[in-house]
PDB file of C-alpha atoms and ligand atoms in Angstrom:
ATOM      1  CA  UNK V1497       0.000   0.000   0.000  1.00  0.00           C
ATOM      2  CA  UNK V1498       1.424   3.347  -0.991  1.00  0.00           C
ATOM      3  CA  UNK V1499       0.551   6.771  -2.326  1.00  0.00           C
ATOM      4  CA  UNK V1500       0.628   5.111  -5.748  1.00  0.00           C
ATOM      5  CA  UNK V1501      -2.657   3.388  -4.774  1.00  0.00           C
ATOM      6  CA  UNK V1502      -4.299   6.697  -3.957  1.00  0.00           C
ATOM      7  CA  UNK V1503      -6.889   7.577  -6.617  1.00  0.00           C
ATOM      8  CA  UNK V1504      -6.770  11.355  -5.977  1.00  0.00           C
ATOM      9  CA  UNK V1505      -4.421  12.361  -8.845  1.00  0.00           C
ATOM     10  CA  UNK V1506      -6.555  10.483 -11.393  1.00  0.00           C
ATOM     11  CA  UNK V1507      -9.729  12.078 -10.086  1.00  0.00           C
ATOM     12  CA  UNK V1508      -8.206  15.564 -10.281  1.00  0.00           C
ATOM     13  CA  UNK V1509      -6.977  14.856 -13.825  1.00  0.00           C
ATOM     14  CA  UNK V1510     -10.553  13.938 -14.743  1.00  0.00           C
ATOM     15  CA  UNK V1511     -11.949  17.162 -13.324  1.00  0.00           C
ATOM     16  CA  UNK V1512     -13.417  15.966 -10.020  1.00  0.00           C
ATOM     17  CA  UNK V1513     -14.610  18.734  -7.690  1.00  0.00           C
ATOM     18  CA  UNK V1514     -14.159  18.893  -3.909  1.00  0.00           C
ATOM     19  CA  UNK V1515     -17.439  17.106  -3.236  1.00  0.00           C
ATOM     20  CA  UNK V1516     -16.518  14.236  -5.547  1.00  0.00           C
ATOM     21  CA  UNK V1517     -13.063  14.011  -3.992  1.00  0.00           C
ATOM     22  CA  UNK V1518     -14.598  13.945  -0.538  1.00  0.00           C
ATOM     23  CA  UNK V1519     -16.871  11.038  -1.480  1.00  0.00           C
ATOM     24  CA  UNK V1520     -13.990   9.198  -3.146  1.00  0.00           C
ATOM     25  CA  UNK V1521     -11.694   9.623  -0.135  1.00  0.00           C
ATOM     26  CA  UNK V1522     -14.174   7.596   1.892  1.00  0.00           C
ATOM     27  CA  UNK V1523     -13.378   4.637  -0.361  1.00  0.00           C
ATOM     28  CA  UNK V1524      -9.610   5.098  -0.147  1.00  0.00           C
ATOM     29  CA  UNK V1525      -7.539   2.063   0.868  1.00  0.00           C
ATOM     30  CA  UNK V1526      -4.074   3.520   0.234  1.00  0.00           C
ATOM     31  CA  UNK V1527      -3.077   2.825   3.842  1.00  0.00           C
ATOM     32  CA  UNK V1528      -4.655   0.639   6.526  1.00  0.00           C
ATOM     33  CA  UNK V1529      -6.205   3.447   8.579  1.00  0.00           C
ATOM     34  CA  UNK V1530      -9.542   3.119   6.756  1.00  0.00           C
ATOM     35  CA  UNK V1531      -9.968  -0.332   8.325  1.00  0.00           C
ATOM     36  CA  UNK V1532     -10.709   0.944  11.833  1.00  0.00           C
ATOM     37  CA  UNK V1533     -12.170   4.382  11.183  1.00  0.00           C
ATOM     38  CA  UNK V1534     -15.865   5.177  10.756  1.00  0.00           C
ATOM     39  CA  UNK V1535     -15.353   7.234   7.627  1.00  0.00           C
ATOM     40  CA  UNK V1536     -12.863   9.488   5.880  1.00  0.00           C
ATOM     41  CA  UNK V1537     -12.980  13.106   7.004  1.00  0.00           C
ATOM     42  CA  UNK V1538     -12.235  15.291   4.012  1.00  0.00           C
ATOM     43  CA  UNK V1539     -11.645  19.043   4.211  1.00  0.00           C
ATOM     44  CA  UNK V1540     -14.475  21.525   4.458  1.00  0.00           C
ATOM     45  CA  UNK V1541     -14.780  24.905   2.774  1.00  0.00           C
ATOM     46  CA  UNK V1542     -15.052  26.339  -0.684  1.00  0.00           C
ATOM     47  CA  UNK V1543     -12.834  26.396  -3.742  1.00  0.00           C
ATOM     48  CA  UNK V1544     -11.032  29.734  -3.716  1.00  0.00           C
ATOM     49  CA  UNK V1545     -10.828  30.085   0.082  1.00  0.00           C
ATOM     50  CA  UNK V1546      -7.698  32.154   0.573  1.00  0.00           C
ATOM     51  CA  UNK V1547      -6.498  30.509   3.758  1.00  0.00           C
ATOM     52  CA  UNK V1548      -6.120  26.765   4.308  1.00  0.00           C
ATOM     53  CA  UNK V1549      -5.928  25.661   7.933  1.00  0.00           C
ATOM     54  CA  UNK V1550      -4.319  22.252   8.163  1.00  0.00           C
ATOM     55  CA  UNK V1551      -4.514  19.913  11.161  1.00  0.00           C
ATOM     56  CA  UNK V1552      -3.197  16.417  11.787  1.00  0.00           C
ATOM     57  CA  UNK V1553      -6.044  13.941  11.444  1.00  0.00           C
ATOM     58  CA  UNK V1554      -9.680  13.715  12.521  1.00  0.00           C
ATOM     59  CA  UNK V1555     -10.305  13.080  16.194  1.00  0.00           C
ATOM     60  CA  UNK V1556     -12.913  10.840  17.798  1.00  0.00           C
ATOM     61  CA  UNK V1557     -15.826  13.230  17.228  1.00  0.00           C
ATOM     62  CA  UNK V1558     -14.724  14.150  13.715  1.00  0.00           C
ATOM     63  CA  UNK V1559     -14.543  10.438  12.866  1.00  0.00           C
ATOM     64  CA  UNK V1560     -18.154   9.966  13.968  1.00  0.00           C
ATOM     65  CA  UNK V1561     -19.516  13.126  12.356  1.00  0.00           C
ATOM     66  CA  UNK V1562     -17.465  13.115   9.164  1.00  0.00           C
ATOM     67  CA  UNK V1563     -16.329  16.751   9.362  1.00  0.00           C
ATOM     68  CA  UNK V1564     -13.003  18.285  10.436  1.00  0.00           C
ATOM     69  CA  UNK V1565     -12.594  20.175  13.707  1.00  0.00           C
ATOM     70  CA  UNK V1566     -16.048  19.612  15.155  1.00  0.00           C
ATOM     71  CA  UNK V1567     -14.822  18.287  18.529  1.00  0.00           C
ATOM     72  CA  UNK V1568     -13.222  20.034  21.536  1.00  0.00           C
ATOM     73  CA  UNK V1569     -10.177  21.274  19.571  1.00  0.00           C
ATOM     74  CA  UNK V1570     -12.525  22.507  16.872  1.00  0.00           C
ATOM     75  CA  UNK V1571     -14.388  24.652  19.383  1.00  0.00           C
ATOM     76  CA  UNK V1572     -11.105  26.277  20.460  1.00  0.00           C
ATOM     77  CA  UNK V1573     -10.240  26.821  16.804  1.00  0.00           C
ATOM     78  CA  UNK V1574     -13.661  28.328  16.007  1.00  0.00           C
ATOM     79  CA  UNK V1575     -13.273  30.825  18.839  1.00  0.00           C
ATOM     80  CA  UNK V1576      -9.738  31.731  17.742  1.00  0.00           C
ATOM     81  CA  UNK V1577     -10.913  32.202  14.127  1.00  0.00           C
ATOM     82  CA  UNK V1578     -13.696  34.528  15.256  1.00  0.00           C
ATOM     83  CA  UNK V1579     -11.482  36.424  17.666  1.00  0.00           C
ATOM     84  CA  UNK V1580      -8.884  36.939  14.937  1.00  0.00           C
ATOM     85  CA  UNK V1581     -11.561  38.536  12.773  1.00  0.00           C
ATOM     86  CA  UNK V1582     -11.480  35.808  10.143  1.00  0.00           C
ATOM     87  CA  UNK V1583     -14.557  34.776   8.260  1.00  0.00           C
ATOM     88  CA  UNK V1584     -15.345  31.073   7.749  1.00  0.00           C
ATOM     89  CA  UNK V1585     -15.780  31.835   4.047  1.00  0.00           C
ATOM     90  CA  UNK V1586     -12.091  32.766   3.828  1.00  0.00           C
ATOM     91  CA  UNK V1587     -11.062  29.409   5.223  1.00  0.00           C
ATOM     92  CA  UNK V1588     -10.693  25.862   3.975  1.00  0.00           C
ATOM     93  CA  UNK V1589     -10.161  23.465   6.844  1.00  0.00           C
ATOM     94  CA  UNK V1590      -8.462  20.096   6.455  1.00  0.00           C
ATOM     95  CA  UNK V1591      -6.024  17.550   7.848  1.00  0.00           C
ATOM     96  CA  UNK V1592      -2.873  15.899   6.508  1.00  0.00           C
ATOM     97  CA  UNK V1593      -4.436  12.471   7.187  1.00  0.00           C
ATOM     98  CA  UNK V1594      -8.108  11.790   6.431  1.00  0.00           C
ATOM     99  CA  UNK V1595      -8.830   8.718   8.569  1.00  0.00           C
ATOM    100  CA  UNK V1596      -8.733   8.645  12.394  1.00  0.00           C
ATOM    101  CA  UNK V1597      -5.862   6.611  13.838  1.00  0.00           C
ATOM    102  CA  UNK V1598      -6.642   5.362  17.320  1.00  0.00           C
ATOM    103  CA  UNK V1599      -6.138   2.575  19.829  1.00  0.00           C
ATOM    104  CA  UNK V1600      -8.636   1.227  22.335  1.00  0.00           C
ATOM    105  CA  UNK V1601      -8.481   2.844  25.775  1.00  0.00           C
ATOM    106  CA  UNK V1602     -10.209   1.866  29.029  1.00  0.00           C
ATOM    107  CA  UNK V1603     -13.209   4.102  28.321  1.00  0.00           C
ATOM    108  CA  UNK V1604     -12.807   5.628  24.896  1.00  0.00           C
ATOM    109  CA  UNK V1605     -10.770   5.509  21.734  1.00  0.00           C
ATOM    110  CA  UNK V1606      -7.350   7.072  22.203  1.00  0.00           C
ATOM    111  CA  UNK V1607      -5.774   9.267  19.559  1.00  0.00           C
ATOM    112  CA  UNK V1608      -2.588   7.908  17.982  1.00  0.00           C
ATOM    113  CA  UNK V1609      -0.306  10.081  15.917  1.00  0.00           C
ATOM    114  CA  UNK V1610      -0.291   9.139  12.241  1.00  0.00           C
ATOM    115  CA  UNK V1611       3.091   7.837  11.059  1.00  0.00           C
ATOM    116  CA  UNK V1612       5.192   9.225   8.207  1.00  0.00           C
ATOM    117  CA  UNK V1613       3.892   6.351   6.082  1.00  0.00           C
ATOM    118  CA  UNK V1614       0.255   7.341   6.682  1.00  0.00           C
ATOM    119  CA  UNK V1615       1.034  10.975   5.933  1.00  0.00           C
ATOM    120  CA  UNK V1616       2.764   9.989   2.705  1.00  0.00           C
ATOM    121  CA  UNK V1617      -0.053   7.671   1.607  1.00  0.00           C
ATOM    122  CA  UNK V1618      -2.612  10.401   2.239  1.00  0.00           C
ATOM    123  CA  UNK V1619      -0.633  13.203   0.626  1.00  0.00           C
ATOM    124  CA  UNK V1620      -2.370  12.960  -2.803  1.00  0.00           C
ATOM    125  CA  UNK V1621      -5.668  13.968  -1.144  1.00  0.00           C
ATOM    126  CA  UNK V1622      -3.983  17.043   0.304  1.00  0.00           C
ATOM    127  CA  UNK V1623      -2.374  17.825  -3.039  1.00  0.00           C
ATOM    128  CA  UNK V1624      -5.799  17.540  -4.674  1.00  0.00           C
ATOM    129  CA  UNK V1625      -7.264  19.976  -2.145  1.00  0.00           C
ATOM    130  CA  UNK V1626      -4.385  22.386  -2.698  1.00  0.00           C
ATOM    131  CA  UNK V1627      -4.890  22.211  -6.465  1.00  0.00           C
ATOM    132  CA  UNK V1628      -8.637  22.839  -6.297  1.00  0.00           C
ATOM    133  CA  UNK V1629      -8.748  25.352  -3.447  1.00  0.00           C
ATOM    134  CA  UNK V1630      -5.472  27.088  -4.404  1.00  0.00           C
ATOM    135  CA  UNK V1631      -5.140  29.040  -1.130  1.00  0.00           C
ATOM    136  CA  UNK V1632      -2.751  31.987  -0.760  1.00  0.00           C
ATOM    137  CA  UNK V1633      -1.388  30.537   2.464  1.00  0.00           C
ATOM    138  CA  UNK V1634      -1.441  27.219   4.339  1.00  0.00           C
ATOM    139  CA  UNK V1635      -1.532  27.588   8.127  1.00  0.00           C
ATOM    140  CA  UNK V1636      -0.229  24.391   9.690  1.00  0.00           C
ATOM    141  CA  UNK V1637      -1.723  23.638  13.101  1.00  0.00           C
ATOM    142  CA  UNK V1638       0.763  21.837  15.338  1.00  0.00           C
ATOM    143  CA  UNK V1639       3.879  19.751  14.798  1.00  0.00           C
ATOM    144  CA  UNK V1640       2.467  16.969  12.616  1.00  0.00           C
ATOM    145  CA  UNK V1641       1.082  19.238   9.898  1.00  0.00           C
ATOM    146  CA  UNK V1642       4.024  21.639  10.141  1.00  0.00           C
ATOM    147  CA  UNK V1643       6.618  18.889   9.799  1.00  0.00           C
ATOM    148  CA  UNK V1644       4.604  17.115   7.092  1.00  0.00           C
ATOM    149  CA  UNK V1645       5.100  20.199   4.929  1.00  0.00           C
ATOM    150  CA  UNK V1646       8.304  21.836   6.130  1.00  0.00           C
ATOM    151  CA  UNK V1647      10.285  18.782   7.283  1.00  0.00           C
ATOM    152  CA  UNK V1648      11.244  17.378  10.657  1.00  0.00           C
ATOM    153  CA  UNK V1649      13.551  20.271  11.515  1.00  0.00           C
ATOM    154  CA  UNK V1650      10.568  22.623  11.701  1.00  0.00           C
ATOM    155  CA  UNK V1651       9.619  23.507  15.253  1.00  0.00           C
ATOM    156  CA  UNK V1652       6.277  25.127  16.022  1.00  0.00           C
ATOM    157  CA  UNK V1653       7.433  26.826  19.245  1.00  0.00           C
ATOM    158  CA  UNK V1654      10.238  28.529  17.320  1.00  0.00           C
ATOM    159  CA  UNK V1655       8.733  28.952  13.859  1.00  0.00           C
ATOM    160  CA  UNK V1656       5.112  29.869  14.587  1.00  0.00           C
ATOM    161  CA  UNK V1657       3.812  33.093  13.093  1.00  0.00           C
ATOM    162  CA  UNK V1658       6.513  33.207  10.396  1.00  0.00           C
ATOM    163  CA  UNK V1659       6.126  32.791   6.655  1.00  0.00           C
ATOM    164  CA  UNK V1660       7.925  29.892   4.952  1.00  0.00           C
ATOM    165  CA  UNK V1661       8.276  29.062   1.268  1.00  0.00           C
ATOM    166  CA  UNK V1662       7.040  25.587   0.450  1.00  0.00           C
ATOM    167  CA  UNK V1663       6.568  24.184  -3.067  1.00  0.00           C
ATOM    168  CA  UNK V1664       5.503  27.477  -4.699  1.00  0.00           C
ATOM    169  CA  UNK V1665       3.233  28.187  -1.744  1.00  0.00           C
ATOM    170  CA  UNK V1666       3.491  30.023   1.540  1.00  0.00           C
ATOM    171  CA  UNK V1667       3.143  28.287   4.895  1.00  0.00           C
ATOM    172  CA  UNK V1668       2.652  29.824   8.338  1.00  0.00           C
ATOM    173  CA  UNK V1669       2.958  27.369  11.228  1.00  0.00           C
ATOM    174  CA  UNK V1670       1.077  27.840  14.469  1.00  0.00           C
ATOM    175  CA  UNK V1671       0.139  25.701  17.449  1.00  0.00           C
ATOM    176  CA  UNK V1672      -2.601  23.082  17.366  1.00  0.00           C
ATOM    177  CA  UNK V1673      -5.793  24.128  19.168  1.00  0.00           C
ATOM    178  CA  UNK V1674      -5.612  20.933  21.260  1.00  0.00           C
ATOM    179  CA  UNK V1675      -2.342  22.278  22.725  1.00  0.00           C
ATOM    180  CA  UNK V1676      -4.451  25.055  24.250  1.00  0.00           C
ATOM    181  CA  UNK V1677      -6.671  22.440  25.896  1.00  0.00           C
ATOM    182  CA  UNK V1678      -3.664  20.506  27.188  1.00  0.00           C
ATOM    183  CA  UNK V1679      -2.100  23.567  28.875  1.00  0.00           C
ATOM    184  CA  UNK V1680      -1.297  22.621  32.508  1.00  0.00           C
ATOM    185  CA  UNK V1681      -3.001  25.623  34.129  1.00  0.00           C
ATOM    186  CA  UNK V1682      -5.357  28.435  33.194  1.00  0.00           C
ATOM    187  CA  UNK V1683      -2.547  30.967  32.798  1.00  0.00           C
ATOM    188  CA  UNK V1684      -0.722  28.751  30.290  1.00  0.00           C
ATOM    189  CA  UNK V1685      -3.959  27.964  28.471  1.00  0.00           C
ATOM    190  CA  UNK V1686      -4.655  31.694  28.196  1.00  0.00           C
ATOM    191  CA  UNK V1687      -1.134  32.301  26.843  1.00  0.00           C
ATOM    192  CA  UNK V1688      -1.454  29.551  24.236  1.00  0.00           C
ATOM    193  CA  UNK V1689      -4.898  30.744  23.160  1.00  0.00           C
ATOM    194  CA  UNK V1690      -3.459  34.268  22.738  1.00  0.00           C
ATOM    195  CA  UNK V1691      -0.570  32.886  20.677  1.00  0.00           C
ATOM    196  CA  UNK V1692      -2.957  31.043  18.344  1.00  0.00           C
ATOM    197  CA  UNK V1693      -5.159  34.124  17.930  1.00  0.00           C
ATOM    198  CA  UNK V1694      -2.154  36.416  17.352  1.00  0.00           C
ATOM    199  CA  UNK V1695      -0.807  34.111  14.621  1.00  0.00           C
ATOM    200  CA  UNK V1696      -4.237  34.086  12.931  1.00  0.00           C
ATOM    201  CA  UNK V1697      -4.424  37.895  13.178  1.00  0.00           C
ATOM    202  CA  UNK V1698      -1.015  38.032  11.480  1.00  0.00           C
ATOM    203  CA  UNK V1699      -2.297  35.757   8.703  1.00  0.00           C
ATOM    204  CA  UNK V1700      -5.423  37.903   8.221  1.00  0.00           C
ATOM    205  CA  UNK V1701      -3.436  41.134   8.066  1.00  0.00           C
ATOM    206  CA  UNK V1702      -0.837  39.689   5.722  1.00  0.00           C
ATOM    207  CA  UNK V1703      -3.031  37.656   3.367  1.00  0.00           C
ATOM    208  CA  UNK V1704      -6.522  39.160   3.282  1.00  0.00           C
TER     209      UNK V1704
HETATM  210  N1  LIG G 261      -7.485  17.564  15.442  1.00  0.00           N
HETATM  211  C1  LIG G 261      -7.064  17.712  14.170  1.00  0.00           C
HETATM  212  O1  LIG G 261      -5.876  17.840  13.895  1.00  0.00           O
HETATM  213  N2  LIG G 261      -7.979  17.709  13.213  1.00  0.00           N
HETATM  214  C2  LIG G 261      -9.280  17.596  13.443  1.00  0.00           C
HETATM  215  O2  LIG G 261     -10.048  17.621  12.480  1.00  0.00           O
HETATM  216  C3  LIG G 261      -9.702  17.463  14.779  1.00  0.00           C
HETATM  217  C4  LIG G 261      -8.788  17.437  15.764  1.00  0.00           C
HETATM  218 FE1  LIG G 262      -6.491   6.738   2.220  1.00  0.00          FE
HETATM  219 FE2  LIG G 262      -5.613   8.704   3.789  1.00  0.00          FE
HETATM  220 FE3  LIG G 262      -7.482   7.085   4.671  1.00  0.00          FE
HETATM  221 FE4  LIG G 262      -4.987   6.192   4.415  1.00  0.00          FE
HETATM  222  S1  LIG G 262      -5.704   7.779   5.822  1.00  0.00           S
HETATM  223  S2  LIG G 262      -6.863   5.124   3.744  1.00  0.00           S
HETATM  224  S3  LIG G 262      -4.338   7.305   2.557  1.00  0.00           S
HETATM  225  S4  LIG G 262      -7.690   8.502   2.969  1.00  0.00           S
END
């Protein structure tokens, strides 16, 4: 199983739109993650959105509902988007991996980071989204998305809020909204929330 098994490039070549790609991704078997997930979670938003926000993979709630960032991290992200003065219409929201990777826990399914192999297998779906949406900037949320694009040397704590060249596009890393939720105390959570909002304000001022 490899990216070569991913049907996305063929679909794009034949003129598929985002809706058709979304439906097709649900039938993807290019890596094994589809076996244990409820459904693929494709990006949401419109062709021509000027900002792409890119997360890691769907979480438990996203897996059940079939839409990106509709769980606890999504609520933090929604608030940060609004506070930064961004409009949902300006944004296309997606993940570097489309199926939820998890392991059984005592009470609920536990998130597992996707591996480099999963990210590589799923990359044609992201490339298809980039081709169709053609955003002016990709904002990577957290280490997985940032390193998937910019390489393993990229470091969100150091590089966030800066503009990087990547394959004829521009990338601005920032923290993942779930990092805000994981902050050890309310002061740290407030600081991280501020950082996320400030980076999104920077993106709005620079790209809209
Ligand atoms: N975390 C992500 O990275 N993406 C989602 O869609 C939800 C949680
Ligand atoms: Fe296909 Fe991506 Fe799902 Fe793997 S995670 S099966 S590559 S859509």
